[in-house]
Amino acid sequence: MIRVDLDVMLARRKMSLTELSGRVGITMANLSILKNGRARAVRFETLDAICRALSCQPGDLLVYEPDEPENRNGD
């Protein structure tokens, strides 16, 4: 699973979601979806704009977390 750490980067940059929205031209609703982990996809154009505004790399925002393995024995 890919986790978006937008809230972490916003805190590091001391920037509000409202300020980021104004800088990148993305609605607060769409940024909130990213921030709260409900996004199913993100456009490279959007990722580029966010990275530019926050002076960060995509890897600062996106974190890979392996899914929990399913129990195959039914236990």
Short mmCIF file of C-alpha atoms in Angstrom, two decimals:
data_model
loop_
_atom_site.label_atom_id
_atom_site.label_comp_id
_atom_site.label_asym_id
_atom_site.label_seq_id
_atom_site.Cartn_x
_atom_site.Cartn_y
_atom_site.Cartn_z
CA MET A 1 0.00 0.00 0.00
CA ILE A 2 1.20 3.52 -0.75
CA ARG A 3 0.68 6.07 2.02
CA VAL A 4 0.68 9.82 1.32
CA ASP A 5 2.45 11.80 4.06
CA LEU A 6 1.21 15.19 2.94
CA ASP A 7 0.34 16.22 6.50
CA VAL A 8 3.89 15.45 7.65
CA MET A 9 5.44 17.59 4.91
CA LEU A 10 2.96 20.42 5.55
CA ALA A 11 3.97 20.42 9.23
CA ARG A 12 7.68 20.42 8.32
CA ARG A 13 7.16 23.39 6.03
CA LYS A 14 4.81 25.12 8.51
CA MET A 15 2.23 25.46 5.75
CA SER A 16 -1.52 25.05 5.97
CA LEU A 17 -3.62 23.04 3.56
CA THR A 18 -5.32 26.29 2.59
CA GLU A 19 -1.99 27.90 1.69
CA LEU A 20 -0.91 24.85 -0.32
CA SER A 21 -4.23 24.87 -2.15
CA GLY A 22 -3.68 28.48 -3.18
CA ARG A 23 -0.11 27.85 -4.30
CA VAL A 24 -0.83 24.78 -6.43
CA GLY A 25 -4.35 25.57 -7.66
CA ILE A 26 -5.84 22.33 -6.34
CA THR A 27 -9.08 22.41 -4.40
CA MET A 28 -9.07 21.94 -0.66
CA ALA A 29 -11.36 18.94 -1.14
CA ASN A 30 -8.89 17.15 -3.43
CA LEU A 31 -5.93 17.95 -1.17
CA SER A 32 -7.90 16.66 1.82
CA ILE A 33 -8.53 13.38 -0.02
CA LEU A 34 -4.77 13.02 -0.52
CA LYS A 35 -3.95 14.08 3.02
CA ASN A 36 -6.45 11.69 4.60
CA GLY A 37 -5.31 8.68 2.59
CA ARG A 38 -8.50 8.26 0.58
CA ALA A 39 -6.97 8.95 -2.85
CA ARG A 40 -6.95 6.03 -5.28
CA ALA A 41 -4.55 7.78 -7.68
CA VAL A 42 -2.57 10.98 -8.12
CA ARG A 43 -1.57 12.64 -11.38
CA PHE A 44 2.10 13.36 -11.95
CA GLU A 45 1.12 16.95 -12.72
CA THR A 46 -0.46 17.21 -9.26
CA LEU A 47 2.50 15.56 -7.57
CA ASP A 48 4.85 17.91 -9.44
CA ALA A 49 2.90 20.99 -8.29
CA ILE A 50 2.84 19.82 -4.67
CA CYS A 51 6.56 19.01 -4.68
CA ARG A 52 7.35 22.40 -6.20
CA ALA A 53 5.26 24.24 -3.59
CA LEU A 54 6.72 22.26 -0.68
CA SER A 55 10.30 22.12 -2.06
CA CYS A 56 10.42 18.36 -1.64
CA GLN A 57 10.84 15.12 -3.58
CA PRO A 58 8.00 12.68 -4.39
CA GLY A 59 9.64 10.23 -1.98
CA ASP A 60 9.12 12.74 0.82
CA LEU A 61 5.36 12.44 0.26
CA LEU A 62 4.87 8.81 -0.79
CA VAL A 63 5.69 5.89 1.50
CA TYR A 64 5.36 2.20 0.61
CA GLU A 65 3.96 -0.02 3.34
CA PRO A 66 3.60 -3.74 2.61
CA ASP A 67 0.09 -5.10 3.11
CA GLU A 68 -0.43 -7.53 5.96
CA PRO A 69 -0.18 -11.09 4.62
CA GLU A 70 -3.45 -12.99 4.72
CA ASN A 71 -3.59 -16.00 6.97
CA ARG A 72 -3.76 -18.92 4.54
CA ASN A 73 -4.49 -21.54 7.17
CA GLY A 74 -7.76 -19.92 8.21
CA ASP A 75 -6.47 -19.41 11.77
#
